[in-house]
Coordinates of C-alpha atoms and ligand atoms in Angstrom, one line a residue:
X1 CA 112.7 138.3 75.9
X2 CA 113.4 138.3 72.2
X3 CA 110.5 138.9 69.9
X4 CA 109.2 136.1 67.8
X5 CA 108.3 138.5 65.0
X6 CA 108.7 142.1 64.2
X7 CA 105.1 142.5 63.2
X8 CA 102.2 141.3 65.3
X9 CA 98.4 141.3 65.2
X10 CA 96.5 141.7 68.4
X11 CA 93.2 139.8 68.6
X12 CA 90.9 141.1 71.4
X13 CA 88.5 138.4 72.6
X14 CA 85.0 139.3 73.5
X15 CA 84.0 135.7 74.2
X16 CA 83.3 134.4 70.7
X17 CA 83.3 130.7 70.1
X18 CA 85.3 131.5 66.9
X19 CA 88.2 133.6 68.5
X20 CA 90.6 130.7 68.2
X21 CA 89.7 130.4 64.6
X22 CA 90.6 134.0 64.0
X23 CA 94.1 133.3 65.4
X24 CA 94.3 130.1 63.3
X25 CA 93.5 132.0 60.1
X26 CA 96.0 134.6 60.8
X27 CA 98.7 132.1 61.6
X28 CA 97.9 130.1 58.4
X29 CA 99.1 133.1 56.5
X30 CA 102.3 133.0 58.6
X31 CA 101.5 136.2 60.5
X32 CA 102.2 136.2 64.2
X33 CA 99.3 137.1 66.5
X34 CA 98.4 137.1 70.1
X35 CA 94.9 136.7 71.6
X36 CA 93.9 138.6 74.8
X37 CA 90.6 138.8 76.6
X38 CA 89.1 142.3 76.4
X39 CA 89.6 142.8 80.2
X40 CA 93.3 141.8 80.1
X41 CA 94.6 144.5 77.8
X42 CA 97.6 146.2 79.4
X43 CA 99.7 149.1 78.3
X44 CA 102.5 146.7 77.5
X45 CA 100.3 144.9 75.0
X46 CA 99.0 148.1 73.4
X47 CA 102.3 150.0 73.2
X48 CA 104.3 147.1 71.9
X49 CA 106.3 148.5 69.0
X50 CA 105.7 145.3 66.9
X51 CA 101.9 145.8 67.0
X52 CA 100.7 146.2 63.4
X53 CA 96.9 145.8 63.6
X54 CA 94.0 144.9 65.9
X55 CA 91.1 142.5 65.4
X56 CA 88.1 142.7 67.7
X57 CA 86.3 139.3 67.9
X58 CA 82.6 138.5 68.0
X59 CA 81.0 137.7 71.3
X60 CA 77.8 136.4 72.9
X61 CA 76.6 139.8 74.3
X62 CA 74.6 142.7 73.0
X63 CA 76.3 146.1 73.0
X64 CA 73.0 147.4 74.1
X65 CA 73.2 145.6 77.5
X66 CA 74.5 147.8 80.3
X67 CA 77.1 145.3 81.5
X68 CA 78.3 144.1 78.1
X69 CA 82.1 144.4 77.4
X70 CA 83.1 147.9 76.2
X71 CA 85.5 149.1 73.6
X72 CA 88.9 149.9 75.1
X73 CA 89.2 153.5 73.8
X74 CA 93.0 153.4 74.0
X75 CA 93.0 151.3 70.8
X76 CA 91.6 154.2 68.8
X77 CA 94.5 156.4 69.8
X78 CA 97.2 154.1 68.5
X79 CA 96.7 154.9 64.8
X80 CA 96.8 151.1 64.0
X81 CA 94.4 149.4 61.6
X82 CA 91.4 147.9 63.3
X83 CA 88.9 145.3 62.1
X84 CA 85.8 144.5 64.2
X85 CA 84.0 141.2 63.5
X86 CA 80.3 140.9 64.5
X87 CA 80.3 142.1 68.2
X88 CA 83.5 143.9 67.4
X89 CA 81.9 145.8 64.5
X90 CA 78.9 146.7 66.8
X91 CA 81.3 148.1 69.4
X92 CA 82.9 150.3 66.7
X93 CA 79.5 151.3 65.4
X94 CA 78.4 152.6 68.8
X95 CA 81.7 154.3 69.4
X96 CA 81.3 156.4 66.3
X97 CA 77.6 157.3 67.0
X98 CA 76.0 154.7 64.8
X99 CA 72.9 152.8 66.1
X100 CA 72.5 149.1 66.8
X101 CA 69.1 147.5 66.8
X102 CA 67.8 144.1 67.7
X103 CA 67.0 142.1 64.5
X104 CA 63.6 140.6 64.3
X105 CA 65.4 138.5 61.8
X106 CA 68.3 136.7 63.3
X107 CA 70.9 135.9 60.7
X108 CA 72.4 132.6 61.5
X109 CA 74.3 130.3 59.2
X110 CA 74.9 130.7 55.5
X111 CA 74.1 134.0 53.9
X112 CA 75.0 135.9 50.8
X113 CA 76.5 139.4 50.8
X114 CA 76.6 141.8 47.9
X115 CA 79.5 144.3 47.8
X116 CA 78.2 147.7 46.8
X117 CA 81.4 149.8 47.2
X118 CA 85.0 149.3 46.4
X119 CA 87.0 148.3 49.5
X120 CA 90.5 147.3 50.1
X121 CA 89.2 144.5 52.3
X122 CA 87.3 143.1 49.3
X123 CA 90.1 143.5 46.8
X124 CA 90.0 140.7 44.2
X125 CA 86.8 139.3 45.7
X126 CA 83.6 138.6 43.7
X127 CA 80.7 141.0 44.1
X128 CA 78.4 138.4 45.6
X129 CA 79.8 136.0 48.3
X130 CA 78.7 133.3 50.6
X131 CA 79.4 134.2 54.2
X132 CA 78.7 132.8 57.7
X133 CA 76.5 134.9 59.9
X134 CA 75.7 134.5 63.6
X135 CA 74.1 137.6 65.0
X136 CA 70.9 139.0 66.6
X137 CA 71.9 142.7 66.7
X138 CA 72.6 144.6 63.5
X139 CA 73.5 148.2 62.4
X140 CA 70.4 150.3 62.2
X141 CA 72.3 153.6 61.5
X142 CA 75.8 153.6 60.1
X143 CA 78.4 155.3 62.3
X144 CA 79.7 158.8 61.4
X145 CA 82.5 159.0 58.9
X146 CA 81.9 155.4 57.8
X147 CA 80.7 154.0 54.5
X148 CA 78.7 150.9 53.9
X149 CA 80.5 148.4 51.7
X150 CA 78.1 145.5 51.6
X151 CA 74.6 144.3 52.4
X152 CA 73.3 140.8 53.1
X153 CA 70.5 139.3 51.1
X154 CA 68.2 140.3 54.0
X155 CA 69.3 144.0 53.4
X156 CA 71.2 144.0 56.6
X157 CA 74.4 146.1 56.6
X158 CA 77.2 143.5 56.5
X159 CA 80.3 145.6 56.4
X160 CA 81.4 149.2 57.0
X161 CA 84.7 151.1 56.9
X162 CA 86.4 154.4 57.5
X163 CA 89.3 154.1 55.1
X164 CA 91.0 157.3 56.4
X165 CA 91.1 156.0 59.9
X166 CA 91.8 152.5 58.8
X167 CA 88.9 151.1 60.7
X168 CA 86.8 148.2 59.2
X169 CA 83.8 146.2 60.5
X170 CA 82.3 143.0 59.3
X171 CA 78.9 141.7 60.5
X172 CA 79.8 138.2 59.2
X173 CA 82.6 135.9 60.3
X174 CA 85.4 135.7 57.8
X175 CA 87.3 133.2 60.1
X176 CA 84.7 130.5 59.6
X177 CA 85.4 128.3 56.6
X178 CA 81.8 128.6 55.4
X179 CA 82.7 132.2 54.5
X180 CA 84.1 131.2 51.2
X181 CA 86.3 134.3 50.7
X182 CA 87.0 134.8 54.4
X183 CA 90.6 133.8 54.1
X184 CA 91.2 136.3 51.3
X185 CA 89.4 139.1 53.3
X186 CA 91.7 138.4 56.3
X187 CA 94.7 138.3 54.0
X188 CA 93.7 141.7 52.6
X189 CA 93.5 143.1 56.1
X190 CA 96.9 141.7 57.1
X191 CA 98.9 142.4 54.0
X192 CA 97.1 145.4 52.3
X193 CA 95.8 147.2 55.3
X194 CA 98.3 146.3 58.1
X195 CA 101.1 146.0 55.5
X196 CA 102.6 142.9 57.2
X197 CA 105.9 142.0 55.6
X198 CA 107.6 140.1 58.4
X199 CA 106.3 136.5 58.2
X200 CA 106.2 134.2 61.2
X201 CA 108.4 131.2 60.1
X202 CA 109.1 128.2 62.1
X203 CA 112.9 128.3 61.3
X204 CA 113.0 131.7 62.9
X205 CA 110.9 130.5 65.8
X206 CA 113.3 127.7 66.4
X207 CA 116.4 129.8 66.4
X208 CA 114.9 132.6 68.4
X209 CA 113.4 130.2 70.9
X210 CA 116.6 128.3 71.4
X211 CA 118.5 131.6 72.1
X212 CA 115.7 132.8 74.5
X213 CA 115.7 129.5 76.4
X214 CA 119.5 129.5 76.6
X215 CA 119.4 132.9 78.1
X216 CA 116.5 132.4 80.5
X217 CA 117.5 129.0 81.7
X218 CA 121.3 129.6 81.9
X219 CA 122.7 127.2 84.6
X220 CA 119.2 126.2 85.6
X221 CA 118.0 122.6 85.9
X222 CA 114.8 121.7 84.1
X223 CA 112.7 118.6 84.7
X224 CA 110.2 117.3 82.1
X225 CA 107.6 114.6 82.3
X226 CA 107.5 112.5 79.1
X227 CA 104.5 110.6 77.9
X228 CA 105.7 109.6 74.4
X229 CA 103.1 112.0 73.0
X230 CA 103.9 114.7 70.5
X231 CA 103.8 117.7 72.8
X232 CA 106.0 116.4 75.6
X233 CA 108.4 114.9 73.0
X234 CA 108.9 118.1 71.1
X235 CA 109.1 120.1 74.3
X236 CA 111.9 117.9 75.5
X237 CA 113.9 117.8 72.2
X238 CA 113.7 121.6 71.9
X239 CA 114.8 122.1 75.5
X240 CA 117.6 119.7 75.0
X241 CA 118.8 121.6 72.0
X242 CA 118.9 124.7 74.2
X243 CA 120.2 123.5 77.5
X244 CA 121.6 120.0 76.9
X245 CA 122.5 118.2 80.1
X246 CA 120.6 120.5 82.3
X247 CA 117.4 118.8 81.1
X248 CA 116.2 115.8 83.1
X249 CA 113.3 113.7 81.7
X250 CA 111.1 111.3 83.6
X251 CA 108.8 108.8 81.9
X252 CA 106.2 107.3 84.2
X253 CA 105.0 104.0 82.7
X254 CA 101.6 103.6 84.4
X255 CA 101.1 100.2 82.7
X256 CA 98.2 101.5 80.6
X257 CA 100.1 102.2 77.4
X258 CA 99.7 100.3 74.1
X259 CA 101.5 97.2 73.0
X260 CA 105.3 97.7 73.1
X261 CA 104.8 101.5 73.6
X262 CA 106.7 101.7 76.8
X263 CA 109.8 100.0 75.3
X264 CA 109.6 102.2 72.2
X265 CA 109.5 105.4 74.2
X266 CA 112.3 104.2 76.4
X267 CA 114.5 103.3 73.5
X268 CA 114.0 106.7 71.7
X269 CA 114.6 108.8 74.8
X270 CA 117.4 106.8 76.3
X271 CA 119.3 107.2 73.0
X272 CA 118.6 111.0 73.0
X273 CA 119.1 111.9 76.7
X274 CA 121.2 109.1 78.1
X275 CA 121.6 109.2 81.8
X276 CA 119.3 112.2 82.0
X277 CA 116.4 110.0 81.1
X278 CA 114.6 107.9 83.6
X279 CA 111.8 105.4 83.2
X280 CA 109.7 104.6 86.2
X281 CA 107.8 101.3 85.8
X282 CA 104.8 102.0 88.1
X283 CA 102.1 99.8 86.7
X284 CA 101.8 97.8 89.9
X285 CA 100.9 100.9 91.9
X286 CA 98.5 102.2 89.3
X287 CA 96.7 98.8 88.9
X288 CA 96.4 98.3 92.6
X289 CA 94.8 101.8 93.1
X290 CA 92.4 101.1 90.2
X291 CA 91.3 97.8 91.6
X292 CA 87.5 97.5 91.6
X293 CA 87.1 101.1 90.4
X294 CA 84.4 101.3 87.6
X295 CA 83.4 105.0 87.7
X296 CA 85.1 106.8 84.8
X297 CA 85.7 110.0 86.7
X298 CA 87.2 108.2 89.7
X299 CA 89.5 106.3 87.3
X300 CA 90.7 109.6 85.8
X301 CA 91.2 111.2 89.2
X302 CA 93.1 108.2 90.6
X303 CA 95.4 108.1 87.6
X304 CA 96.1 111.8 87.7
X305 CA 96.8 111.8 91.4
X306 CA 99.0 108.7 91.4
X307 CA 100.9 110.2 88.4
X308 CA 101.7 113.3 90.5
X309 CA 102.8 111.2 93.5
X310 CA 105.1 108.9 91.4
X311 CA 106.6 111.9 89.4
X312 CA 107.1 114.0 92.5
X313 CA 108.9 111.2 94.4
X314 CA 111.2 110.8 91.4
X315 CA 111.7 114.5 90.8
X316 CA 112.8 115.0 94.4
X317 CA 115.8 112.7 93.8
X318 CA 117.2 115.2 91.3
X319 CA 118.6 118.0 93.4
X320 CA 118.3 121.7 92.8
X321 CA 115.7 121.7 90.0
X322 CA 114.5 125.1 89.1
X323 CA 112.0 124.6 86.3
X324 CA 109.3 122.2 85.3
X325 CA 108.8 122.0 81.5
X326 CA 105.2 121.7 80.2
X327 CA 104.0 121.0 76.7
X328 CA 101.3 123.7 76.7
X329 CA 100.1 124.7 73.3
X330 CA 98.5 128.0 72.2
X331 CA 95.0 126.6 72.0
X332 CA 95.3 125.5 75.7
X333 CA 96.0 129.1 76.6
X334 CA 93.2 130.6 74.5
X335 CA 90.7 128.0 75.7
X336 CA 91.5 128.8 79.3
X337 CA 90.5 132.5 79.1
X338 CA 87.7 132.6 81.7
X339 CA 84.5 134.2 80.5
X340 CA 81.2 135.5 81.9
X341 CA 79.5 132.2 82.2
X342 CA 82.4 130.9 84.2
X343 CA 84.0 127.6 83.3
X344 CA 82.1 125.6 80.7
X345 CA 80.5 122.4 82.0
X346 CA 83.0 119.8 82.8
X347 CA 82.5 116.7 80.7
X348 CA 85.7 114.8 81.7
X349 CA 88.6 115.7 83.9
X350 CA 91.6 115.6 81.6
X351 CA 94.9 114.3 82.6
X352 CA 98.1 114.9 80.6
X353 CA 101.7 115.3 81.5
X354 CA 101.5 119.0 80.5
X355 CA 99.0 119.9 83.1
X356 CA 100.2 117.8 86.0
X357 CA 102.2 118.7 89.0
X358 CA 100.9 122.2 89.7
X359 CA 101.5 122.0 93.4
X360 CA 105.2 121.3 92.9
X361 CA 107.4 124.3 93.7
X362 CA 109.0 124.8 90.4
X363 CA 108.9 127.7 88.0
X364 CA 107.2 126.7 84.7
X365 CA 108.7 126.8 81.3
X366 CA 106.4 126.3 78.3
X367 CA 108.5 126.5 75.1
X368 CA 105.6 125.6 72.7
X369 CA 103.0 128.0 74.1
X370 CA 102.9 130.2 71.0
X371 CA 102.2 127.2 68.6
X372 CA 99.3 125.3 67.2
X373 CA 99.4 121.5 67.0
X374 CA 100.4 121.2 63.3
X375 CA 103.2 123.7 63.9
X376 CA 104.4 121.6 66.8
X377 CA 104.6 118.6 64.4
X378 CA 106.5 120.7 61.8
X379 CA 108.9 121.9 64.6
X380 CA 109.4 118.2 65.6
X381 CA 110.4 117.5 62.0
X382 CA 112.9 120.3 62.1
X383 CA 114.3 118.8 65.3
X384 CA 114.6 115.5 63.5
X385 CA 112.2 113.6 65.7
X386 CA 111.1 110.3 64.2
X387 CA 108.1 110.9 62.0
X388 CA 106.3 107.8 63.4
X389 CA 106.3 109.5 66.7
X390 CA 105.2 112.9 65.4
X391 CA 102.3 111.6 63.3
X392 CA 100.8 109.3 65.9
X393 CA 97.2 109.7 66.7
X394 CA 96.5 111.5 70.0
X395 CA 96.6 109.2 73.0
X396 CA 94.9 110.2 76.3
X397 CA 96.9 110.6 79.5
X398 CA 94.9 107.9 81.4
X399 CA 95.7 105.5 78.5
X400 CA 93.9 102.3 78.1
X401 CA 92.1 102.7 81.5
X402 CA 89.5 104.8 79.8
X403 CA 89.1 102.3 76.9
X404 CA 88.1 99.5 79.3
X405 CA 84.7 100.5 80.7
X406 CA 84.2 98.8 84.0
X407 CA 86.9 97.2 86.2
X408 CA 90.4 97.1 84.9
X409 CA 92.8 94.2 85.3
X410 CA 96.0 92.9 83.7
X411 CA 94.2 90.4 81.6
X412 CA 91.9 93.0 80.1
X413 CA 94.8 95.3 79.3
X414 CA 96.6 92.4 77.7
X415 CA 93.6 91.6 75.4
X416 CA 93.0 95.2 74.5
X417 CA 96.6 95.8 73.6
X418 CA 96.5 92.9 71.2
X419 CA 93.3 94.0 69.6
X420 CA 94.4 97.6 69.3
X421 CA 97.7 96.6 67.7
X422 CA 96.0 94.5 65.0
X423 CA 93.6 97.3 64.2
X424 CA 96.2 100.1 64.0
X425 CA 98.6 97.9 62.1
X426 CA 95.9 97.2 59.5
X427 CA 95.3 100.9 59.2
X428 CA 98.9 101.7 58.7
X429 CA 99.6 98.8 56.3
X430 CA 96.6 99.8 54.2
X431 CA 97.5 103.5 54.2
X432 CA 94.3 104.4 56.0
X433 CA 96.0 105.6 59.3
X434 CA 96.7 109.1 58.1
X435 CA 93.2 109.7 56.8
X436 CA 91.9 109.3 60.4
X437 CA 92.4 111.7 63.2
X438 CA 92.2 109.1 66.0
X439 CA 91.5 105.4 65.9
X440 CA 91.5 102.8 68.8
X441 CA 89.7 99.8 70.2
X442 CA 87.6 99.6 73.3
X443 CA 87.2 96.4 75.3
X444 CA 83.6 96.2 76.4
X445 CA 82.5 94.7 79.8
X446 CA 80.3 92.3 77.9
X447 CA 80.7 88.7 76.9
X448 CA 78.6 87.2 74.1
X449 CA 78.0 83.7 72.7
X450 CA 79.6 82.8 69.4
X451 CA 80.5 79.7 67.4
X452 CA 84.0 78.9 66.1
X453 CA 84.5 75.7 64.2
X454 CA 82.1 73.4 65.9
X455 CA 82.6 75.0 69.3
X456 CA 80.5 77.4 71.3
X457 CA 82.4 80.4 72.5
X458 CA 81.6 82.9 75.2
X459 CA 84.1 85.8 74.9
X460 CA 84.6 89.5 75.0
X461 CA 83.2 92.1 72.6
X462 CA 85.4 94.9 71.3
X463 CA 84.3 98.1 69.7
X464 CA 86.4 99.9 67.1
X465 CA 86.4 103.7 67.0
X466 CA 87.8 105.9 64.3
X467 CA 87.0 109.6 63.9
X468 CA 88.0 112.5 61.7
X469 CA 88.4 115.8 63.4
X470 CA 90.3 119.1 63.3
X471 CA 91.0 119.6 67.0
X472 CA 89.1 116.9 68.9
X473 CA 86.4 119.4 70.0
X474 CA 84.0 117.9 67.5
X475 CA 84.4 114.8 65.4
X476 CA 82.7 112.6 62.8
X477 CA 82.9 108.9 62.8
X478 CA 85.1 107.6 59.9
X479 CA 83.2 105.7 57.2
X480 CA 85.2 102.6 56.4
X481 CA 84.8 100.4 53.4
X482 CA 82.9 97.2 54.1
X483 CA 86.0 95.3 53.0
X484 CA 88.3 97.0 55.6
X485 CA 85.9 96.5 58.5
X486 CA 85.4 92.9 57.5
X487 CA 89.2 92.2 57.3
X488 CA 89.9 94.0 60.6
X489 CA 87.1 92.1 62.4
X490 CA 88.3 88.7 60.9
X491 CA 91.9 89.3 61.9
X492 CA 90.9 90.3 65.5
X493 CA 88.7 87.3 66.0
X494 CA 91.1 84.8 64.5
X495 CA 94.2 86.2 66.3
X496 CA 92.8 87.1 69.8
X497 CA 91.1 84.1 71.2
X498 CA 89.5 86.0 74.1
X499 CA 87.4 88.1 71.6
X500 CA 84.5 86.7 69.5
X501 CA 82.6 89.8 68.5
X502 CA 83.7 93.1 66.9
X503 CA 81.4 96.2 66.8
X504 CA 81.9 99.5 65.0
X505 CA 81.1 102.8 66.8
X506 CA 79.0 105.0 64.5
X507 CA 78.8 108.0 66.9
X508 CA 79.9 111.5 66.2
X509 CA 81.0 114.1 68.8
X510 CA 78.7 115.5 69.9
X511 CA 76.6 113.7 71.0
X512 CA 79.3 111.1 71.9
X513 CA 82.8 111.9 73.1
X514 CA 85.7 110.4 71.3
X515 CA 86.9 108.3 74.2
X516 CA 84.3 106.0 75.8
X517 CA 85.0 107.3 79.3
Ligands
LIG1 P1 87.0 113.3 74.3 O1 86.8 111.9 74.7 O2 86.8 114.2 75.4 O3 88.5 113.4 73.8 O4 86.1 113.6 73.2 C1 88.9 114.5 73.0 C2 90.4 114.2 72.8 O5 91.1 114.3 74.0 C3 91.8 113.1 74.3 N1 91.7 112.9 75.7 C4 92.7 113.2 76.6 N2 94.0 113.6 76.4 N3 94.4 113.6 78.7 C5 94.8 113.8 77.4 O6 96.0 114.2 77.2 C6 93.1 113.1 79.0 O7 92.8 112.9 80.1 C7 92.3 112.9 77.9 N4 91.0 112.5 77.8 C8 90.7 112.5 76.4 C9 91.1 112.1 73.5 O8 91.9 110.9 73.3 C10 90.7 112.8 72.2 O9 91.8 112.9 71.4

């Protein structure tokens, strides 16, 4: 396997909710990093010759607890720079005979630190800085051989270092954007302490990946399920560049896509993959299985299961397939690190083509698994994928089924498609689309009385949803101008006769979710 970079940062995860942000901040500075749970560190990871520095994340535990995760002492023998954040700092403190105490005063949220000693980590940073704190424990006695480099305004030690050993610790979270100089601190660690020179560039990623895929998949057949979404599209284009006609793509149209979407997807992929692309029009099967189903979870499960059945049947027709391609991204991998509390509470069972046919007996190839979403979009650009496709808002695997609360039927899908199309077209025509992370309409299982001309109407209500978000994990509703909402509502009601009332959803996530089901 070729290396994606000659210099790599290892992030050891102790269960912090911010670990993914650490990886993100490193990658924003074009440095390659990998995240591993503290209990999954192998010799291979530690003795990798590209390893250039180690970051220990925060975590929910107290180092004083008997069963809390311990520091892997092997990392201290490598002679590589180490930076511990919050729990990571506390682990280092205990290791070097410092003392950790429980704060009466929990520091949580915004805080200010004052730098009291010169430090390479704080190079070109103001003496007083706003940072983000999230800790109960704190350093009571500094570890041996370390100096204190800053205090918080509550007089809590907020950073320490042993410059000779190249070991640093921060009580605050530089990865959180409320730490105003956090990016600079991480950059100082990467470039001044770890001396990173080899940047992670997508051009290099692309050429290395193609070579690796060609080597690994030589003379092998790969099958890929397409949804028309960004991840599966980029996965297929990348694989096609590497293995050409050994790639076979299947697009299952479940009949729950947006207006004209099925045709658009078909046109793009047919042009690209020719005979190796197959569209399966399966809306009849899906709709018959969804008949009379109103429970959101049941809908999701039925769609996921039916998708596997249809895909599997089709896949079997292609003989001697070795691999199944999946559009897994790096955040999917980080999020799936199991932790003490076990899996987090399940809110909805997700369905997407990337996570589907696990029971099929193929080996898995995940060519995007080192990338974040925005990098996948940039890679798509480099692969010359139509920018309309790349910049589309996310669309859920179960499609319009989860935007029609209650029973689904052809008529409702027809109405929702028209409404959604008017709404999205308006956003695009008025250059609002790109300011929004995701926008869509929901057809409510409610009819209401209205009056049009001199006539009484009794028709459907729709709700419009638009949110801003970074990753879909949390979201804020988008604040439209009154003029835009008025125009969109007028257009929908005048052009879709089955609808006489338009609502706007003013719910953020949490407490709502983005989709309605
Ligand atoms: P929620 O509704 O959970 O949605 O706040 C967060 C993001 O995930 C998308 N979503 C899905 N994507 N398969 C997908 O590929 C699914 O089953 C699924 N359910 C929700 C949703 O559109 C939003 O972007």
